[in-house]
PDB file of C-alpha atoms in Angstrom:
ATOM      1  CA  MET A   8     -10.596  32.293 -18.034  1.00  0.00           C
ATOM      2  CA  SER A   9      -7.082  30.857 -18.335  1.00  0.00           C
ATOM      3  CA  ALA A  10      -6.471  27.195 -17.644  1.00  0.00           C
ATOM      4  CA  ALA A  11      -5.472  26.308 -14.094  1.00  0.00           C
ATOM      5  CA  PRO A  12      -1.844  25.246 -13.559  1.00  0.00           C
ATOM      6  CA  VAL A  13      -1.297  21.507 -13.879  1.00  0.00           C
ATOM      7  CA  GLY A  14      -0.418  21.228 -10.187  1.00  0.00           C
ATOM      8  CA  THR A  15      -3.703  22.836  -9.178  1.00  0.00           C
ATOM      9  CA  ARG A  16      -5.675  20.569 -11.499  1.00  0.00           C
ATOM     10  CA  GLU A  17      -3.943  17.513 -10.052  1.00  0.00           C
ATOM     11  CA  ILE A  18      -4.672  18.619  -6.490  1.00  0.00           C
ATOM     12  CA  SER A  19      -8.328  19.169  -7.397  1.00  0.00           C
ATOM     13  CA  ARG A  20      -8.539  15.775  -9.081  1.00  0.00           C
ATOM     14  CA  HIS A  21      -7.016  14.093  -6.051  1.00  0.00           C
ATOM     15  CA  ALA A  22      -9.494  15.853  -3.743  1.00  0.00           C
ATOM     16  CA  VAL A  23     -12.440  14.716  -5.881  1.00  0.00           C
ATOM     17  CA  ARG A  24     -11.152  11.134  -5.972  1.00  0.00           C
ATOM     18  CA  ALA A  25     -10.661  11.165  -2.210  1.00  0.00           C
ATOM     19  CA  GLU A  26     -14.248  12.314  -1.645  1.00  0.00           C
ATOM     20  CA  LEU A  27     -15.699   9.789  -4.096  1.00  0.00           C
ATOM     21  CA  ALA A  28     -13.654   7.029  -2.436  1.00  0.00           C
ATOM     22  CA  ARG A  29     -14.904   8.084   0.996  1.00  0.00           C
ATOM     23  CA  VAL A  30     -18.556   7.989  -0.086  1.00  0.00           C
ATOM     24  CA  ALA A  31     -18.079   4.707  -1.927  1.00  0.00           C
ATOM     25  CA  PHE A  32     -16.365   3.030   1.004  1.00  0.00           C
ATOM     26  CA  ASN A  33     -19.330   3.855   3.226  1.00  0.00           C
ATOM     27  CA  GLN A  34     -21.599   2.193   0.662  1.00  0.00           C
ATOM     28  CA  PHE A  35     -19.414  -0.901   0.491  1.00  0.00           C
ATOM     29  CA  CYS A  36     -19.466  -1.198   4.280  1.00  0.00           C
ATOM     30  CA  LEU A  37     -23.237  -0.802   4.424  1.00  0.00           C
ATOM     31  CA  THR A  38     -24.233  -3.007   1.495  1.00  0.00           C
ATOM     32  CA  GLY A  39     -21.284  -5.212   0.630  1.00  0.00           C
ATOM     33  CA  PHE A  40     -18.627  -4.825  -2.050  1.00  0.00           C
ATOM     34  CA  ASN A  41     -20.126  -7.262  -4.541  1.00  0.00           C
ATOM     35  CA  GLN A  42     -23.666  -5.938  -4.140  1.00  0.00           C
ATOM     36  CA  VAL A  43     -22.863  -2.272  -4.825  1.00  0.00           C
ATOM     37  CA  THR A  44     -22.942  -1.056  -8.441  1.00  0.00           C
ATOM     38  CA  PHE A  45     -21.493   2.065 -10.029  1.00  0.00           C
ATOM     39  CA  ALA A  46     -25.049   3.344 -10.327  1.00  0.00           C
ATOM     40  CA  ASP A  47     -25.356   3.042  -6.535  1.00  0.00           C
ATOM     41  CA  LEU A  48     -22.029   4.792  -6.016  1.00  0.00           C
ATOM     42  CA  SER A  49     -22.800   7.678  -8.356  1.00  0.00           C
ATOM     43  CA  LYS A  50     -26.202   8.198  -6.727  1.00  0.00           C
ATOM     44  CA  ALA A  51     -24.650   8.245  -3.236  1.00  0.00           C
ATOM     45  CA  ALA A  52     -21.978  10.707  -4.395  1.00  0.00           C
ATOM     46  CA  GLY A  53     -24.453  12.942  -6.223  1.00  0.00           C
ATOM     47  CA  VAL A  54     -22.700  12.667  -9.591  1.00  0.00           C
ATOM     48  CA  SER A  55     -23.468  10.914 -12.858  1.00  0.00           C
ATOM     49  CA  ARG A  56     -22.244   7.391 -13.474  1.00  0.00           C
ATOM     50  CA  SER A  57     -20.017   8.632 -16.310  1.00  0.00           C
ATOM     51  CA  THR A  58     -18.474  11.242 -14.013  1.00  0.00           C
ATOM     52  CA  PHE A  59     -17.699   8.629 -11.367  1.00  0.00           C
ATOM     53  CA  LEU A  60     -16.115   6.401 -14.010  1.00  0.00           C
ATOM     54  CA  ARG A  61     -13.853   9.240 -15.126  1.00  0.00           C
ATOM     55  CA  TYR A  62     -12.194   9.094 -11.707  1.00  0.00           C
ATOM     56  CA  PHE A  63     -12.308   5.347 -11.047  1.00  0.00           C
ATOM     57  CA  GLY A  64     -12.467   2.645 -13.682  1.00  0.00           C
ATOM     58  CA  THR A  65     -13.175  -0.227 -11.285  1.00  0.00           C
ATOM     59  CA  LYS A  66     -14.709  -0.718  -7.854  1.00  0.00           C
ATOM     60  CA  GLU A  67     -11.451  -2.307  -6.733  1.00  0.00           C
ATOM     61  CA  ASP A  68      -9.550   0.890  -7.460  1.00  0.00           C
ATOM     62  CA  VAL A  69     -12.054   2.879  -5.407  1.00  0.00           C
ATOM     63  CA  VAL A  70     -11.380   0.818  -2.287  1.00  0.00           C
ATOM     64  CA  LEU A  71      -7.624   0.689  -2.883  1.00  0.00           C
ATOM     65  CA  PHE A  72      -7.310   4.421  -3.525  1.00  0.00           C
ATOM     66  CA  VAL A  73      -5.594   4.821  -0.141  1.00  0.00           C
ATOM     67  CA  PHE A  74      -2.759   2.550  -1.348  1.00  0.00           C
ATOM     68  CA  ASP A  75      -2.053   4.481  -4.561  1.00  0.00           C
ATOM     69  CA  PRO A  76       0.839   6.563  -3.133  1.00  0.00           C
ATOM     70  CA  VAL A  77       2.482   3.698  -1.217  1.00  0.00           C
ATOM     71  CA  GLY A  78       4.921   2.789  -3.986  1.00  0.00           C
ATOM     72  CA  ASP A  79       6.156   6.384  -4.148  1.00  0.00           C
ATOM     73  CA  VAL A  80       6.376   6.581  -0.351  1.00  0.00           C
ATOM     74  CA  ILE A  81       8.633   3.512  -0.317  1.00  0.00           C
ATOM     75  CA  THR A  82      10.864   4.674  -3.174  1.00  0.00           C
ATOM     76  CA  ASP A  83      11.169   8.185  -1.717  1.00  0.00           C
ATOM     77  CA  ALA A  84      12.254   6.661   1.597  1.00  0.00           C
ATOM     78  CA  LEU A  85      14.812   4.479  -0.189  1.00  0.00           C
ATOM     79  CA  ASP A  86      16.143   7.539  -2.015  1.00  0.00           C
ATOM     80  CA  ALA A  87      16.575   9.298   1.329  1.00  0.00           C
ATOM     81  CA  GLU A  88      18.611   6.402   2.757  1.00  0.00           C
ATOM     82  CA  ARG A  89      22.351   6.107   2.222  1.00  0.00           C
ATOM     83  CA  ALA A  90      23.098   3.668  -0.599  1.00  0.00           C
ATOM     84  CA  ASN A  91      25.927   2.097   1.410  1.00  0.00           C
ATOM     85  CA  ARG A  92      23.509   0.776   4.057  1.00  0.00           C
ATOM     86  CA  ASP A  93      22.445  -2.834   3.723  1.00  0.00           C
ATOM     87  CA  ASP A  94      19.291  -3.465   1.691  1.00  0.00           C
ATOM     88  CA  TRP A  95      17.309  -5.029   4.525  1.00  0.00           C
ATOM     89  CA  SER A  96      17.835  -1.995   6.768  1.00  0.00           C
ATOM     90  CA  ARG A  97      16.834   0.356   3.956  1.00  0.00           C
ATOM     91  CA  LEU A  98      13.728  -1.691   3.179  1.00  0.00           C
ATOM     92  CA  ARG A  99      12.769  -1.968   6.849  1.00  0.00           C
ATOM     93  CA  ASN A 100      12.890   1.810   7.236  1.00  0.00           C
ATOM     94  CA  ALA A 101      11.089   2.385   3.941  1.00  0.00           C
ATOM     95  CA  LEU A 102       8.229   0.118   5.016  1.00  0.00           C
ATOM     96  CA  GLU A 103       7.954   2.011   8.284  1.00  0.00           C
ATOM     97  CA  SER A 104       7.422   5.154   6.200  1.00  0.00           C
ATOM     98  CA  ALA A 105       4.724   3.304   4.268  1.00  0.00           C
ATOM     99  CA  VAL A 106       2.807   2.152   7.339  1.00  0.00           C
ATOM    100  CA  THR A 107       3.114   5.596   8.918  1.00  0.00           C
ATOM    101  CA  PHE A 108       1.540   7.033   5.771  1.00  0.00           C
ATOM    102  CA  LEU A 109      -1.262   4.447   5.786  1.00  0.00           C
ATOM    103  CA  VAL A 110      -2.160   4.554   9.474  1.00  0.00           C
ATOM    104  CA  ARG A 111      -3.671   8.016   9.713  1.00  0.00           C
ATOM    105  CA  ASP A 112      -7.001   6.673  10.938  1.00  0.00           C
ATOM    106  CA  VAL A 113      -6.566   3.333  12.714  1.00  0.00           C
ATOM    107  CA  GLN A 114     -10.172   2.148  12.576  1.00  0.00           C
ATOM    108  CA  GLU A 115     -10.624   3.182   8.955  1.00  0.00           C
ATOM    109  CA  LEU A 116      -7.549   1.244   7.840  1.00  0.00           C
ATOM    110  CA  VAL A 117      -8.547  -1.791   9.920  1.00  0.00           C
ATOM    111  CA  THR A 118     -11.942  -1.730   8.187  1.00  0.00           C
ATOM    112  CA  ILE A 119     -10.372  -1.367   4.723  1.00  0.00           C
ATOM    113  CA  LEU A 120      -7.969  -4.245   5.370  1.00  0.00           C
ATOM    114  CA  GLY A 121     -10.852  -6.380   6.630  1.00  0.00           C
ATOM    115  CA  LEU A 122     -12.842  -5.702   3.455  1.00  0.00           C
ATOM    116  CA  ILE A 123      -9.823  -6.548   1.307  1.00  0.00           C
ATOM    117  CA  GLU A 124      -9.248  -9.829   3.150  1.00  0.00           C
ATOM    118  CA  GLN A 125     -12.888 -10.849   2.637  1.00  0.00           C
ATOM    119  CA  THR A 126     -12.956  -9.947  -1.069  1.00  0.00           C
ATOM    120  CA  PRO A 127     -10.852 -12.007  -3.529  1.00  0.00           C
ATOM    121  CA  ALA A 128     -11.090  -9.354  -6.250  1.00  0.00           C
ATOM    122  CA  LEU A 129      -9.604  -6.749  -3.911  1.00  0.00           C
ATOM    123  CA  CYS A 130      -6.805  -9.103  -2.845  1.00  0.00           C
ATOM    124  CA  ALA A 131      -5.960  -9.753  -6.495  1.00  0.00           C
ATOM    125  CA  ARG A 132      -5.945  -6.069  -7.429  1.00  0.00           C
ATOM    126  CA  LEU A 133      -3.750  -5.222  -4.432  1.00  0.00           C
ATOM    127  CA  ARG A 134      -1.290  -7.870  -5.601  1.00  0.00           C
ATOM    128  CA  GLU A 135      -1.263  -6.177  -9.004  1.00  0.00           C
ATOM    129  CA  LYS A 136      -0.440  -2.844  -7.376  1.00  0.00           C
ATOM    130  CA  GLN A 137       2.362  -4.502  -5.434  1.00  0.00           C
ATOM    131  CA  ALA A 138       3.802  -5.828  -8.708  1.00  0.00           C
ATOM    132  CA  GLU A 139       3.558  -2.333 -10.208  1.00  0.00           C
ATOM    133  CA  TRP A 140       5.613  -0.844  -7.339  1.00  0.00           C
ATOM    134  CA  ARG A 141       8.362  -3.440  -7.445  1.00  0.00           C
ATOM    135  CA  PRO A 142      10.411  -2.280 -10.495  1.00  0.00           C
ATOM    136  CA  GLU A 143      11.043   1.165  -8.971  1.00  0.00           C
ATOM    137  CA  ILE A 144      11.965  -0.398  -5.624  1.00  0.00           C
ATOM    138  CA  VAL A 145      14.350  -2.775  -7.411  1.00  0.00           C
ATOM    139  CA  ALA A 146      15.959   0.141  -9.256  1.00  0.00           C
ATOM    140  CA  ARG A 147      16.741   1.835  -5.926  1.00  0.00           C
ATOM    141  CA  LEU A 148      18.175  -1.341  -4.437  1.00  0.00           C
ATOM    142  CA  GLN A 149      20.429  -1.878  -7.444  1.00  0.00           C
ATOM    143  CA  LYS A 150      22.139   1.496  -6.987  1.00  0.00           C
ATOM    144  CA  THR A 151      25.295   1.074  -4.931  1.00  0.00           C
ATOM    145  CA  ALA A 152      27.251   3.746  -3.076  1.00  0.00           C
ATOM    146  CA  ALA A 153      29.861   3.648  -5.855  1.00  0.00           C
ATOM    147  CA  GLY A 154      27.223   4.206  -8.523  1.00  0.00           C
ATOM    148  CA  ALA A 155      27.446   0.678  -9.902  1.00  0.00           C
ATOM    149  CA  VAL A 156      24.406  -1.477 -10.680  1.00  0.00           C
ATOM    150  CA  GLY A 157      23.865  -4.496  -8.429  1.00  0.00           C
ATOM    151  CA  SER A 158      22.290  -7.849  -9.181  1.00  0.00           C
ATOM    152  CA  SER A 159      18.759  -7.667 -10.594  1.00  0.00           C
ATOM    153  CA  VAL A 160      17.860 -11.105  -9.234  1.00  0.00           C
ATOM    154  CA  ILE A 161      18.914 -10.273  -5.676  1.00  0.00           C
ATOM    155  CA  ALA A 162      17.181  -6.883  -5.768  1.00  0.00           C
ATOM    156  CA  ASN A 163      13.956  -8.441  -7.108  1.00  0.00           C
ATOM    157  CA  VAL A 164      13.939 -11.157  -4.460  1.00  0.00           C
ATOM    158  CA  ARG A 165      14.532  -8.648  -1.669  1.00  0.00           C
ATOM    159  CA  ALA A 166      11.896  -6.230  -2.965  1.00  0.00           C
ATOM    160  CA  ALA A 167       9.335  -9.028  -3.313  1.00  0.00           C
ATOM    161  CA  ALA A 168      10.128 -10.351   0.169  1.00  0.00           C
ATOM    162  CA  ALA A 169       9.839  -6.884   1.713  1.00  0.00           C
ATOM    163  CA  LEU A 170       6.471  -6.209   0.072  1.00  0.00           C
ATOM    164  CA  GLU A 171       5.219  -9.574   1.286  1.00  0.00           C
ATOM    165  CA  CYS A 172       6.357  -8.586   4.787  1.00  0.00           C
ATOM    166  CA  LEU A 173       4.294  -5.420   4.479  1.00  0.00           C
ATOM    167  CA  TRP A 174       1.058  -7.312   3.810  1.00  0.00           C
ATOM    168  CA  ILE A 175       1.738  -9.932   6.482  1.00  0.00           C
ATOM    169  CA  VAL A 176       2.441  -7.206   9.033  1.00  0.00           C
ATOM    170  CA  LEU A 177      -0.654  -5.218   8.062  1.00  0.00           C
ATOM    171  CA  GLY A 178      -2.752  -8.388   8.243  1.00  0.00           C
ATOM    172  CA  GLN A 179      -1.474  -9.214  11.728  1.00  0.00           C
ATOM    173  CA  TRP A 180      -2.009  -5.629  12.845  1.00  0.00           C
ATOM    174  CA  SER A 181      -5.531  -5.587  11.424  1.00  0.00           C
ATOM    175  CA  ALA A 182      -6.354  -8.895  13.140  1.00  0.00           C
ATOM    176  CA  SER A 183      -5.409  -7.252  16.451  1.00  0.00           C
ATOM    177  CA  ASP A 184      -7.842  -4.424  15.630  1.00  0.00           C
ATOM    178  CA  GLY A 185      -4.895  -2.066  15.370  1.00  0.00           C
ATOM    179  CA  GLU A 186      -3.669  -2.819  18.883  1.00  0.00           C
ATOM    180  CA  GLU A 187      -0.282  -4.355  18.071  1.00  0.00           C
ATOM    181  CA  ASP A 188       2.710  -2.090  17.470  1.00  0.00           C
ATOM    182  CA  LEU A 189       3.506  -1.890  13.755  1.00  0.00           C
ATOM    183  CA  GLY A 190       7.165  -1.090  14.352  1.00  0.00           C
ATOM    184  CA  GLU A 191       7.606  -4.218  16.454  1.00  0.00           C
ATOM    185  CA  LEU A 192       5.756  -6.303  13.865  1.00  0.00           C
ATOM    186  CA  LEU A 193       8.092  -5.006  11.149  1.00  0.00           C
ATOM    187  CA  ASP A 194      11.097  -5.838  13.310  1.00  0.00           C
ATOM    188  CA  ASP A 195       9.772  -9.376  13.834  1.00  0.00           C
ATOM    189  CA  ALA A 196       9.133  -9.801  10.101  1.00  0.00           C
ATOM    190  CA  PHE A 197      12.602  -8.658   9.078  1.00  0.00           C
ATOM    191  CA  ALA A 198      14.208 -10.747  11.818  1.00  0.00           C
ATOM    192  CA  ALA A 199      13.144 -13.744   9.755  1.00  0.00           C
ATOM    193  CA  PHE A 200      15.829 -12.799   7.220  1.00  0.00           C
ATOM    194  CA  ALA A 201      18.623 -12.643   9.782  1.00  0.00           C
ATOM    195  CA  ALA A 202      21.178 -15.431   9.842  1.00  0.00           C
ATOM    196  CA  PRO A 203      20.428 -17.891  12.668  1.00  0.00           C
ATOM    197  CA  THR A 204      22.584 -17.572  15.766  1.00  0.00           C
ATOM    198  CA  CYS A 205      24.692 -20.463  17.018  1.00  0.00           C
ATOM    199  CA  GLN A 206      22.194 -20.956  19.848  1.00  0.00           C
ATOM    200  CA  GLN A 207      19.279 -21.199  17.396  1.00  0.00           C
ATOM    201  CA  THR A 208      21.222 -23.636  15.205  1.00  0.00           C
ATOM    202  CA  GLU A 209      22.049 -25.864  18.164  1.00  0.00           C
ATOM    203  CA  ALA A 210      18.410 -25.838  19.332  1.00  0.00           C
ATOM    204  CA  ALA A 211      17.214 -26.918  15.899  1.00  0.00           C
ATOM    205  CA  SER A 212      19.710 -29.796  15.695  1.00  0.00           C
TER     206      SER A 212
END
């Protein structure tokens, strides 16, 4: 039998990872993240421990599987935006694409975010993922409409700020049990970067 095309193999691998992550997440919810072992996960999934480890090297990566494509979702959205638009508008729209991708099942995402918030190891690993996404986001921000390369420092600061907005917004949304409007929360978050109006300046003085 000839080897399957790479694309087919990748689709199959993704499907297996998605199923293993689904089974594992149920175990984490039932027993607790720190209490569950890979032996428990492999037994629940009906595979050997070595097979499970071929798809996920850590328990943290099992839980955070849903976030794996987020970096690509953001960069694809930035690529689709006109380079002559201001960075904050491009980032705001790109993050909306990210939350739209994530919120396919409201209660499931609320539960995942709750587990992450309660588990320091998951918070730390999610921060690592965020740092992994940032260079590609920065590269998009540095491209100007004229094809020149913009400031690396400014692009890094804006990318880091936008990613921090994403987690703050998701945290607020999760705390509301998914009731608050994510678009409005993103608008509120990005409004923090707007220059203060004369009225706001006078009120602060």
